[in-house]
């Protein structure tokens, strides 16, 4: 069951309670008894960040909030505090926790965010030795916080966890068709429309990239269109989100090695899941924006009819591509979707993809690679928003010289460049299929982690959802 995040300022005396307080204000806490104040002050002087008081009927958790240099670092410190607090709550077997902020800020929202995301577990396929987290509900009990803000945060965090579930689902339980069914269920739950194009429709649209990647598979490809269009939408031209939906990637005939590579390729649809998560949060919170999500989906297999290195395919926009590496497949299906997006005359297009190992090697799990043609102002807004949610962006250039890397001797383009600038040349390839403001996010390093990283957890992270939701939210406001 997902964690419940609520707003309620009326608490009973036996409620387990977390108090957020500035380090120098401990003596002013009326909730503490004299002997407790002395103990807490002593702990604060020893630079303890979390102090637990057992009152037997309930517990008090006092979190000393330190000053931060920036707003982004303040929020991130609170999320990290949520991760630390959760460990203690699990030790104490706490099922329900209330949070009160004594600093007079919105600190409780970010502590709750860290708690909620840290509390995520994926136990669907475990039959024994499961240890569900005891924490079931978090209540924000601050009179100075708006209930609407808590509801909005709850919907956003629910979306992130639903995305994590999608990405963690193994390919044995998630073909392209099954993914399209899950995205349809997202729409039914949140209130946005979905349309799933089957293989015949994809063929009629001449989506040669998607069809080529799907050639070696025994399962058909799908193309899912999600749309949230409220009557009070503030934008006349839609924001379009495109997500890479490779539900499993063997590399095709350019077969991947197994250790630390092919064995985790169920996560190669993390971009598609993130797009659905953004649509879910946007619709749940009824943002007054017209937003469209496009998800081309297939697996990439080395079956008998698989596309071979050296083959030439014709894309949705009529361009021809020499496929020199069948493991550079994500850009082929994204290119068809980006070309398809022209029909909407979009205000701005984003694509999210676990696209290149080069991006991961360049910036690690600490940030996403971004590049595009939307201009400096949009990129600055995205970077600022990324800092706010700690989904930080590193911008790579799309200089004209890089286009030479993608020139083919036999077709309009080839699908892979040389050994250098791999993340950039992947973006250059995609750029050929856009003629509107566009930003590409390579989330290869952040979407799926092999070891626990605080509230991002282990395995799927839901990378990109909070970043793009908050960007769209600023546009709605």
Tab-separated table of N, CA and C in Angstrom, residues 33 58 82 182 194 200 274 334 396:
chain	number	residue	atom	x	y	z
A	33	UNK	N	9.119	19.224	28.114
A	33	UNK	CA	9.210	19.390	29.563
A	33	UNK	C	10.609	19.901	29.912
A	58	UNK	N	3.762	7.690	23.370
A	58	UNK	CA	4.140	8.151	22.028
A	58	UNK	C	5.585	8.647	22.071
A	82	UNK	N	14.506	13.457	6.209
A	82	UNK	CA	13.394	12.510	6.136
A	82	UNK	C	13.886	11.085	5.982
A	182	UNK	N	-1.022	-0.363	-18.800
A	182	UNK	CA	-0.733	0.341	-17.546
A	182	UNK	C	-0.891	1.852	-17.721
A	194	UNK	N	-6.370	8.512	-23.016
A	194	UNK	CA	-5.311	7.733	-23.645
A	194	UNK	C	-5.833	7.094	-24.923
A	200	UNK	N	-0.756	-2.154	-36.785
A	200	UNK	CA	-1.273	-1.763	-38.098
A	200	UNK	C	-1.296	-0.250	-38.243
A	274	UNK	N	8.287	7.957	-16.823
A	274	UNK	CA	8.337	9.318	-16.292
A	274	UNK	C	7.326	10.227	-16.974
A	334	UNK	N	12.377	7.198	-30.545
A	334	UNK	CA	12.126	8.584	-30.130
A	334	UNK	C	11.991	9.502	-31.341
A	396	UNK	N	24.624	20.051	-22.178
A	396	UNK	CA	25.618	19.737	-23.193
A	396	UNK	C	25.299	20.537	-24.456
